[in-house]
Short mmCIF file of C-alpha atoms and ligand atoms in Angstrom, two decimals:
data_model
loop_
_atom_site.label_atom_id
_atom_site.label_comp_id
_atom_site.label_asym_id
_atom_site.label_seq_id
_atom_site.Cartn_x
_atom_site.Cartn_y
_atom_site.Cartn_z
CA UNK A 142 0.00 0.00 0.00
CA UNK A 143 3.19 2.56 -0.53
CA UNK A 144 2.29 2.40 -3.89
CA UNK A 145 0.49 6.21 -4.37
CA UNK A 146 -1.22 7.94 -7.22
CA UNK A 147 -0.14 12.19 -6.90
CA UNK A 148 -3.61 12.34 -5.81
CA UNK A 149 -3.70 10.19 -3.01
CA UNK A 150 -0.55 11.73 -2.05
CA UNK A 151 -1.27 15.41 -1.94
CA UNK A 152 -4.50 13.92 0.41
CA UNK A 153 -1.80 12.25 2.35
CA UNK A 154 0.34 15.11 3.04
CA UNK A 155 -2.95 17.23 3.98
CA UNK A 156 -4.69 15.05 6.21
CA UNK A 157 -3.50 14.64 9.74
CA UNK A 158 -3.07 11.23 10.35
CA UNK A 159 -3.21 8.49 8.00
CA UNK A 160 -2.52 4.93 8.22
CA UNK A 161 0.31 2.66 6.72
CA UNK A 162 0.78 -0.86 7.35
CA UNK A 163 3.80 -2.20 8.13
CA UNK A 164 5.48 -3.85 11.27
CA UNK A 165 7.67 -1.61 13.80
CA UNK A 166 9.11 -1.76 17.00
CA UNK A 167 11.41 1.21 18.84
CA UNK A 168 14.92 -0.16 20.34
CA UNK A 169 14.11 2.72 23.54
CA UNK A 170 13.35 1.59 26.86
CA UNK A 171 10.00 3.61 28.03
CA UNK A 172 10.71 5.79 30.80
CA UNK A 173 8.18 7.88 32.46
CA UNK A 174 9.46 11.21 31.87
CA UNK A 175 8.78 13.16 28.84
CA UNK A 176 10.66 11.86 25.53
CA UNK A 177 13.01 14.34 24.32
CA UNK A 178 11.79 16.59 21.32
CA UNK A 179 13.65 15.54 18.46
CA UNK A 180 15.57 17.89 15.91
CA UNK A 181 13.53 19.45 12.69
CA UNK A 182 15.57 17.93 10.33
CA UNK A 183 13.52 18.66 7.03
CA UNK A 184 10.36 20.77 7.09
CA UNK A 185 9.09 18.27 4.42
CA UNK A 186 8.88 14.40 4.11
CA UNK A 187 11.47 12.30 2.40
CA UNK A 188 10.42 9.97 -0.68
CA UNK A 189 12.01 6.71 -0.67
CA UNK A 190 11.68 3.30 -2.15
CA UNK A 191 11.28 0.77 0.17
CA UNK A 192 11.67 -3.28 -0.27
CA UNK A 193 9.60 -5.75 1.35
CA UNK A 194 10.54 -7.33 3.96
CA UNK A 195 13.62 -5.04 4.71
CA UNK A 196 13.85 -3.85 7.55
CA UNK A 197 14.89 0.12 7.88
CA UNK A 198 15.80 2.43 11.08
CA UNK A 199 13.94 5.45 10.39
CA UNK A 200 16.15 8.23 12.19
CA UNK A 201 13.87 9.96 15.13
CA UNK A 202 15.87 12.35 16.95
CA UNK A 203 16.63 14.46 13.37
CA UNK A 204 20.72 14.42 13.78
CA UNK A 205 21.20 12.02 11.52
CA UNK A 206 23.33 12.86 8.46
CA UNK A 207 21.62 10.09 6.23
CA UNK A 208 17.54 11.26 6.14
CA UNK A 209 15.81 9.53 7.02
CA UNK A 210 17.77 6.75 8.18
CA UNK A 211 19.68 6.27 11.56
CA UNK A 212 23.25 6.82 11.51
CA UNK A 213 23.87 6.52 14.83
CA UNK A 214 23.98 10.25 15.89
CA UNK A 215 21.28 9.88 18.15
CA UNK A 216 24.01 8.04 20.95
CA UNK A 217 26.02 11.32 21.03
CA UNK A 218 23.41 14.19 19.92
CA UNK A 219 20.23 12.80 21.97
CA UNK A 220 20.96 10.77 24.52
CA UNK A 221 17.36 8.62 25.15
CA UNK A 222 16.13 8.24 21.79
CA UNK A 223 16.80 6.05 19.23
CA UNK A 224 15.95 5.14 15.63
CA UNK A 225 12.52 3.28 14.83
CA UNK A 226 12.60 0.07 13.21
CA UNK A 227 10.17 -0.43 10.59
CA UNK A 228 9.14 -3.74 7.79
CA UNK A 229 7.47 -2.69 4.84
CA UNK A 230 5.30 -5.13 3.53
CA UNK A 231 5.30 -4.01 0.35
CA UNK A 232 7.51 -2.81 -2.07
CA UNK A 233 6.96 0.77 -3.35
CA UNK A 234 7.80 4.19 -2.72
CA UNK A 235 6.82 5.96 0.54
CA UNK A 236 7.57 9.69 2.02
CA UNK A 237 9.56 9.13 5.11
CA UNK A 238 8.98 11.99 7.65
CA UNK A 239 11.63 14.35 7.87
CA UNK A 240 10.39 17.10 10.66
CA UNK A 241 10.01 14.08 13.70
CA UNK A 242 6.61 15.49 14.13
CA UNK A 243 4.92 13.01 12.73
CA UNK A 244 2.20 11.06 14.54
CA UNK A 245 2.16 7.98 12.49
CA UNK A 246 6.40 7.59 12.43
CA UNK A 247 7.90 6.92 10.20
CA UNK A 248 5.36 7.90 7.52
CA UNK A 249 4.64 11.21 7.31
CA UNK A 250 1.48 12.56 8.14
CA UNK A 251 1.21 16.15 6.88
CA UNK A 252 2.42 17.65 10.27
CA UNK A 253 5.30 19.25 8.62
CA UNK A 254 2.61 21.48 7.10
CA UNK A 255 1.81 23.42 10.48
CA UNK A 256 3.03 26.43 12.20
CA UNK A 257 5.42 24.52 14.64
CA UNK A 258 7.62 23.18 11.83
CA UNK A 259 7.13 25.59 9.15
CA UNK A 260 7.99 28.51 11.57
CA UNK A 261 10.80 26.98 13.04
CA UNK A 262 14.30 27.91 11.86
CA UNK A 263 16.22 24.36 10.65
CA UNK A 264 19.48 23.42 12.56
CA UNK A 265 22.95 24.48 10.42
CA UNK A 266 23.67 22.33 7.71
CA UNK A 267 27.80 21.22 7.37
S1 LIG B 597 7.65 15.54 7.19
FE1 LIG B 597 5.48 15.39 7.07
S2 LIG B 597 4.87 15.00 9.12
FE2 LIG B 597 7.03 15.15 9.23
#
């Protein structure tokens, strides 16, 4: 179901929270304080092909150097977070979300569209 018409994707990228399936599981421990906000590292999704049955670490804490993937930086640059695991089922393209805002990680959810990430500045690129 990654497999979207321009239509269905503009709807996507408008509506709030949408739906994807796929199988995921986070590598955090829960604590019971409040989760560190992650970086803005895009103020737009990122489109990707994805394989079935690959699994992917979808970068959450926005310091990674390889959007939208994990890289690691998350040890060093946000201590408590880490990278969400993810299994397409299908193969297609998807838009990865690139803000961390999204409520339905990793796919984006049309968050990126509202004041909090459009009106915030983006961290220096190197
Ligand atoms: S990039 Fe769209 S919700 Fe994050």
């Amino acid at each position: 179901m990654h497999r979207l018409s321009p239509a269905a994707l503009g709807a996507l990228l408008r509506v709030p929270r949408g739906r994807a399936p796929f199988s995921s599981s986070s590598s955090s421990s829960s604590s019971s304080s409040a989760p560190p906000q992650p970086a803005i590292a895009a103020k737009e999704p990122f489109p990707v092909e994805l394989k079935a049955g690959k699994t992917y670490a979808w970068c959450s804490c926005g310091h990674s150097k390889r959007q939208p993937f994990c890289d690691g930086s998350h040890k060093k640059a946000a201590p408590g977070m880490s990278s969400l695991r993810f299994t397409p089922q299908e193969d297609g393209p998807a838009w990865l979300c690139g803000c961390k805002r999204t409520q339905n990680p990793p796919y984006c959810d049309g968050t990126h569209n509202g004041e909090e990430v459009q009106g915030a500045p983006l961290p220096p690129q190197p």
